[in-house]
Coordinates of C-alpha atoms and ligand atoms in Angstrom, one line a residue:
X20 CA -7.3 -190.1 63.9
X21 CA -7.7 -192.0 60.7
X22 CA -5.8 -195.3 60.2
X23 CA -3.8 -195.9 57.1
X24 CA -2.4 -199.2 55.9
X25 CA 0.1 -199.7 53.1
X26 CA 1.8 -202.8 51.8
X27 CA 4.6 -203.9 49.4
X28 CA 5.6 -207.3 48.4
X29 CA 9.1 -208.6 48.9
X30 CA 9.4 -210.1 45.4
X31 CA 12.4 -210.5 43.2
X32 CA 15.5 -209.7 45.2
X33 CA 13.6 -207.4 47.5
X34 CA 15.6 -204.5 46.2
X35 CA 13.4 -201.5 45.3
X36 CA 13.8 -199.3 42.3
X37 CA 13.2 -195.6 41.7
X38 CA 9.5 -196.1 40.9
X39 CA 9.1 -197.8 44.3
X40 CA 11.1 -194.9 45.8
X41 CA 8.6 -192.3 44.7
X42 CA 5.8 -194.4 46.2
X43 CA 7.8 -194.7 49.5
X44 CA 8.3 -190.9 49.5
X45 CA 4.6 -190.4 49.3
X46 CA 4.1 -192.8 52.3
X47 CA 6.8 -190.9 54.3
X48 CA 4.9 -187.7 53.6
X49 CA 1.7 -189.1 54.9
X50 CA 3.5 -190.4 58.0
X51 CA 5.2 -187.1 58.6
X52 CA 1.9 -185.1 58.2
X53 CA 1.0 -186.5 61.7
X54 CA -2.6 -186.8 60.5
X55 CA -2.7 -190.6 60.4
X56 CA -1.9 -193.6 62.4
X57 CA 0.2 -195.5 59.9
X58 CA 0.7 -199.3 59.5
X59 CA 3.3 -200.2 56.9
X60 CA 3.2 -203.9 56.1
X61 CA 5.7 -206.1 54.2
X62 CA 3.3 -208.6 52.6
X63 CA 5.4 -211.8 52.4
X64 CA 2.5 -214.1 52.1
X65 CA 1.2 -212.2 49.0
X66 CA 4.7 -212.6 47.5
X67 CA 4.2 -216.4 47.6
X68 CA 1.3 -216.3 45.3
X69 CA 3.6 -215.7 42.3
X70 CA 6.9 -216.9 43.9
X71 CA 5.8 -220.1 45.6
X72 CA 8.4 -222.1 43.8
X73 CA 11.3 -219.7 44.2
X74 CA 13.3 -221.0 47.0
X75 CA 15.5 -218.0 47.5
X76 CA 15.8 -216.8 51.0
X77 CA 12.7 -214.9 51.9
X78 CA 14.2 -213.4 55.1
X79 CA 16.9 -211.7 53.0
X80 CA 14.3 -210.1 50.8
X81 CA 12.3 -209.0 53.8
X82 CA 15.3 -207.5 55.5
X83 CA 16.1 -205.6 52.3
X84 CA 12.6 -204.1 51.9
X85 CA 12.6 -203.2 55.6
X86 CA 16.0 -201.5 55.4
X87 CA 14.9 -199.6 52.3
X88 CA 11.6 -198.6 53.9
X89 CA 13.5 -197.1 56.9
X90 CA 16.3 -195.6 54.9
X91 CA 13.7 -193.8 52.7
X92 CA 12.2 -192.2 55.8
X93 CA 9.6 -194.5 57.3
X94 CA 10.2 -194.2 61.0
X95 CA 9.5 -197.1 63.4
X96 CA 8.9 -194.4 66.1
X97 CA 6.1 -192.9 64.0
X98 CA 4.7 -195.8 62.0
X99 CA 4.2 -199.4 62.7
X100 CA 6.5 -201.3 60.3
X101 CA 5.9 -205.0 60.3
X102 CA 5.9 -208.3 58.4
X103 CA 2.5 -209.8 57.4
X104 CA 3.5 -213.3 58.5
X105 CA 4.3 -212.0 62.0
X106 CA 0.7 -211.3 62.5
X107 CA -1.3 -214.5 62.2
X108 CA -4.6 -212.7 62.6
X109 CA -4.3 -211.8 58.9
X110 CA -4.5 -215.5 58.0
X111 CA -7.4 -216.1 60.4
X112 CA -9.4 -213.2 59.1
X113 CA -8.6 -214.3 55.5
X114 CA -10.1 -217.7 56.2
X115 CA -13.2 -216.4 57.9
X116 CA -13.8 -213.9 55.0
X117 CA -13.4 -216.6 52.5
X118 CA -16.6 -218.1 53.8
X119 CA -18.6 -215.1 52.6
X120 CA -16.9 -214.2 49.4
X121 CA -18.6 -215.5 46.2
X122 CA -16.0 -217.0 43.8
X123 CA -17.3 -214.9 40.8
X124 CA -16.3 -211.7 42.6
X125 CA -12.7 -213.0 42.5
X126 CA -12.8 -214.3 39.0
X127 CA -13.8 -210.9 37.7
X128 CA -10.7 -209.1 39.2
X129 CA -8.5 -207.8 36.3
X130 CA -5.1 -208.8 37.9
X131 CA -6.5 -212.4 38.3
X132 CA -7.6 -212.7 34.7
X133 CA -4.4 -211.1 33.5
X134 CA -2.0 -213.3 35.4
X135 CA -4.0 -216.4 34.7
X136 CA -3.5 -215.8 31.0
X137 CA 0.1 -214.6 31.1
X138 CA 1.6 -216.6 33.9
X139 CA -0.8 -219.6 34.0
X140 CA -1.2 -219.0 37.7
X141 CA -4.2 -220.8 38.8
X142 CA -3.8 -221.6 42.5
X143 CA -6.4 -221.3 45.1
X144 CA -4.2 -218.8 46.9
X145 CA -3.9 -216.6 43.9
X146 CA -7.6 -216.5 43.4
X147 CA -7.9 -215.5 47.0
X148 CA -5.2 -212.8 46.8
X149 CA -7.8 -209.9 47.1
X150 CA -9.4 -211.6 50.1
X151 CA -6.0 -211.7 51.9
X152 CA -5.4 -208.1 51.0
X153 CA -8.9 -207.2 52.4
X154 CA -7.9 -209.0 55.6
X155 CA -4.6 -207.0 55.8
X156 CA -6.5 -203.8 55.6
X157 CA -9.6 -204.3 57.7
X158 CA -7.9 -206.2 60.5
X159 CA -6.7 -202.8 61.5
X160 CA -10.0 -201.2 60.6
X161 CA -8.0 -199.0 58.3
X162 CA -9.9 -196.1 56.6
X163 CA -7.3 -195.3 54.0
X164 CA -5.0 -197.3 51.7
X165 CA -2.4 -195.4 49.6
X166 CA -2.4 -197.2 46.3
X167 CA -1.8 -196.8 42.6
X168 CA -4.6 -197.2 40.0
X169 CA -3.7 -200.9 39.4
X170 CA -4.9 -201.6 43.0
X171 CA -8.3 -200.0 42.8
X172 CA -10.2 -203.2 41.9
X173 CA -8.7 -204.9 45.0
X174 CA -9.9 -202.0 47.1
X175 CA -13.4 -202.2 45.6
X176 CA -13.5 -205.9 46.6
X177 CA -12.4 -205.1 50.1
X178 CA -15.3 -202.6 50.4
X179 CA -17.7 -205.2 49.0
X180 CA -16.5 -207.7 51.6
X181 CA -16.8 -205.2 54.4
X182 CA -20.4 -204.5 53.4
X183 CA -21.3 -208.1 53.3
X184 CA -19.6 -208.8 56.6
X185 CA -21.3 -205.9 58.3
X186 CA -24.7 -206.9 56.9
X187 CA -24.4 -210.6 57.8
X188 CA -22.9 -210.2 61.3
X189 CA -22.2 -206.9 63.1
X190 CA -21.3 -203.5 61.9
X191 CA -17.6 -203.8 62.8
X192 CA -15.6 -202.6 59.8
X193 CA -15.3 -199.2 58.2
X194 CA -15.2 -199.2 54.4
X195 CA -11.6 -198.6 53.4
X196 CA -11.0 -195.8 50.8
X197 CA -8.1 -195.6 48.3
X198 CA -5.8 -192.7 48.8
X199 CA -4.4 -191.8 45.4
X200 CA -1.6 -189.5 46.4
X201 CA 0.4 -187.9 43.6
X202 CA 3.3 -190.1 42.5
X203 CA 5.2 -188.9 39.4
X204 CA 5.5 -191.3 36.5
X205 CA 9.0 -192.9 36.4
X206 CA 10.2 -194.1 33.1
X207 CA 12.8 -196.9 32.9
X208 CA 16.0 -196.7 30.9
X209 CA 14.1 -198.0 27.8
X210 CA 11.4 -195.4 28.1
X211 CA 8.8 -197.9 29.2
X212 CA 7.4 -197.6 32.7
X213 CA 10.1 -198.6 35.2
X214 CA 9.3 -202.1 36.4
X215 CA 11.0 -205.1 38.0
X216 CA 10.2 -207.4 35.2
X217 CA 11.5 -205.2 32.3
X218 CA 15.2 -205.0 33.3
X219 CA 14.9 -201.2 32.7
X220 CA 15.2 -200.2 36.3
X221 CA 17.6 -198.3 38.5
X222 CA 17.7 -199.6 42.0
X223 CA 17.6 -197.2 45.0
X224 CA 20.8 -199.0 46.2
X225 CA 22.4 -199.2 42.8
X226 CA 26.2 -198.6 43.1
X227 CA 27.9 -195.7 41.4
X228 CA 29.4 -197.6 38.4
X229 CA 26.2 -199.2 37.5
X230 CA 24.3 -195.9 37.8
X231 CA 26.8 -194.3 35.3
X232 CA 26.5 -197.3 33.0
X233 CA 22.7 -197.4 33.0
X234 CA 22.1 -193.7 32.6
X235 CA 24.8 -193.3 29.9
X236 CA 23.0 -196.1 28.0
X237 CA 19.5 -194.7 28.6
X238 CA 17.1 -194.0 25.8
X239 CA 16.6 -190.3 25.0
X240 CA 14.2 -188.6 22.5
X241 CA 14.4 -190.9 19.5
X242 CA 13.7 -188.1 17.1
X243 CA 16.8 -186.2 18.1
X244 CA 19.5 -187.9 16.1
X245 CA 22.4 -185.5 16.4
X246 CA 23.6 -182.8 18.7
X247 CA 22.1 -179.6 17.2
X248 CA 18.8 -181.3 16.3
X249 CA 15.9 -179.7 18.2
X250 CA 14.7 -182.2 20.8
X251 CA 11.4 -183.0 22.6
X252 CA 12.1 -183.1 26.3
X253 CA 8.6 -184.4 27.0
X254 CA 9.4 -187.6 25.1
X255 CA 12.7 -188.2 26.8
X256 CA 13.1 -190.4 29.9
X257 CA 16.3 -188.7 30.9
X258 CA 14.4 -185.4 31.1
X259 CA 11.6 -187.0 33.0
X260 CA 14.1 -188.2 35.6
X261 CA 15.8 -184.8 35.7
X262 CA 12.5 -183.2 36.5
X263 CA 12.5 -185.2 39.8
X264 CA 16.2 -185.3 40.6
X265 CA 17.4 -181.9 39.4
X266 CA 14.2 -179.8 39.3
X267 CA 16.0 -176.4 39.4
X268 CA 17.7 -177.1 36.1
X269 CA 14.9 -178.3 34.0
X270 CA 13.5 -175.0 32.7
X271 CA 16.9 -174.1 31.3
X272 CA 17.5 -177.5 29.8
X273 CA 14.1 -177.6 28.1
X274 CA 14.8 -174.3 26.4
X275 CA 18.3 -175.5 25.2
X276 CA 17.1 -178.9 24.1
X277 CA 14.1 -177.6 22.2
X278 CA 16.3 -175.0 20.5
X279 CA 18.7 -177.7 19.4
X280 CA 21.6 -175.9 21.1
X281 CA 24.9 -177.2 19.8
X282 CA 26.6 -177.0 23.2
X283 CA 24.0 -178.9 25.1
X284 CA 23.6 -182.4 23.9
X285 CA 22.1 -185.6 25.4
X286 CA 25.4 -186.5 27.0
X287 CA 25.3 -183.4 29.1
X288 CA 21.8 -184.2 30.3
X289 CA 22.9 -187.7 31.2
X290 CA 25.9 -186.5 33.1
X291 CA 23.8 -184.1 35.1
X292 CA 21.3 -186.8 35.8
X293 CA 24.2 -189.1 37.0
X294 CA 25.5 -186.5 39.4
X295 CA 22.1 -185.6 40.8
X296 CA 21.1 -189.2 41.3
X297 CA 24.4 -190.0 43.0
X298 CA 23.9 -187.1 45.3
X299 CA 20.3 -188.0 46.1
X300 CA 20.8 -191.7 46.6
X301 CA 24.1 -191.5 48.6
X302 CA 22.7 -190.9 52.0
X303 CA 19.9 -193.4 51.3
X304 CA 22.4 -196.1 50.3
X305 CA 24.6 -195.4 53.3
X306 CA 21.7 -195.7 55.8
X307 CA 20.4 -198.8 54.1
X308 CA 23.8 -200.5 54.3
X309 CA 24.1 -199.5 57.9
X310 CA 20.8 -201.1 58.7
X311 CA 21.6 -204.2 56.8
X312 CA 24.9 -204.6 58.6
X313 CA 23.0 -205.2 61.8
X314 CA 20.2 -207.7 61.0
X315 CA 19.6 -208.4 64.7
X316 CA 18.6 -204.9 65.3
X317 CA 16.5 -204.8 62.2
X318 CA 14.7 -208.0 63.3
X319 CA 14.1 -206.4 66.6
X320 CA 12.5 -203.3 65.0
X321 CA 10.3 -205.6 62.8
X322 CA 9.4 -207.8 65.8
X323 CA 8.3 -204.8 67.8
X324 CA 6.2 -203.5 64.9
X325 CA 4.7 -207.0 64.7
X326 CA 3.8 -206.9 68.3
X327 CA 2.1 -203.6 68.1
X328 CA 0.2 -204.7 65.0
X329 CA -0.8 -208.0 66.6
X330 CA -2.3 -206.3 69.6
X331 CA -4.5 -204.2 67.3
X332 CA -5.4 -207.1 65.1
X333 CA -6.2 -209.4 68.0
X334 CA -8.6 -206.8 69.4
X335 CA -10.4 -206.7 66.0
X336 CA -10.5 -210.5 65.9
X337 CA -12.1 -210.7 69.3
X338 CA -15.0 -208.7 67.9
X339 CA -15.1 -210.7 64.7
X340 CA -15.2 -214.1 66.5
X341 CA -18.0 -212.8 68.7
X342 CA -20.0 -211.3 65.8
X343 CA -19.7 -214.7 64.0
X344 CA -20.6 -216.5 67.2
X345 CA -17.4 -218.5 67.2
X346 CA -15.5 -219.8 70.1
Ligands
LIG430 N1 -1.5 -205.9 46.2 C1 -0.5 -205.0 46.6 C2 0.5 -204.7 45.5 O1 0.8 -205.6 44.7 C3 0.2 -205.4 47.8 C4 -0.7 -205.5 49.0 C5 -1.0 -206.6 49.7 C6 -1.3 -204.4 49.7 N2 -1.8 -206.2 50.8 C7 -2.0 -204.9 50.8 C8 -1.3 -203.0 49.4 C9 -2.8 -204.1 51.6 C10 -2.1 -202.2 50.2 C11 -2.8 -202.7 51.3 O2 1.0 -203.6 45.4

């Protein structure tokens, strides 16, 4: 059976938005296919690369992500759900790998160059971000990593590191491959891609009033000025979201909108989106709140996941130490 490793950072408040929800749904599908052994990691050390000076409570963010993972369908009985910092072997392997990674490999990574310019991040830890990510993956000898396009350069580095390790020491690690599963594009309320840093997001746990407010204020097709003007659904973020949350209605709506039907304006689309979103998210929100109401139980689940992960990681590390002729 192939091993799959996925990871998300507990950044910001740790509350995930609809874009993250689609990613999670694809992970849940992979889990439920029964074809893979799944490790789902909450990468809190990675979150520190950008948030090292934000002293909000990290445990709260981690609990939030964990509750949302599980409420979205990741199942601790089927997947190993754990916190990166509960498995110290990630740090040990990161250190050992750092001995064989040439700095220019890391300086070439687009996310490094980008953030160095935009955020002025120039720490040692940030440069080493892809090395830690490689350690996350290969410490489980994972074959597959479900990622978006933005992560492909990190995966390429992980493969280069594996090749170098296997050549220098012993042939221990498989080369991890990216698994680009289909995740639909989720626009934010301003019609840019939904993202944490744009303030255009709808949270998975957003309350009813705020869903209504955000959707009613959402951009639509800018060329459709009045009811009765023909619209372009493919330019409209409300329509893009309807395709996901009310798929059975979209053919009909597309025809009405394109024809500039006088009875069917943007407000009707928005109201339909509000009711479909509320219906979809309600069970999720309830389950999430239930999980968060019992943090002790949640901690237990994560601890158990951490133990399973550690066992596997330690078995790899034994091979690594031996291959490198360490103690
Ligand atoms: N870099 C990933 C992101 O920002 C997070 C991450 C860290 C990750 N380690 C990982 C993803 C290992 C997949 C596998 O999304």
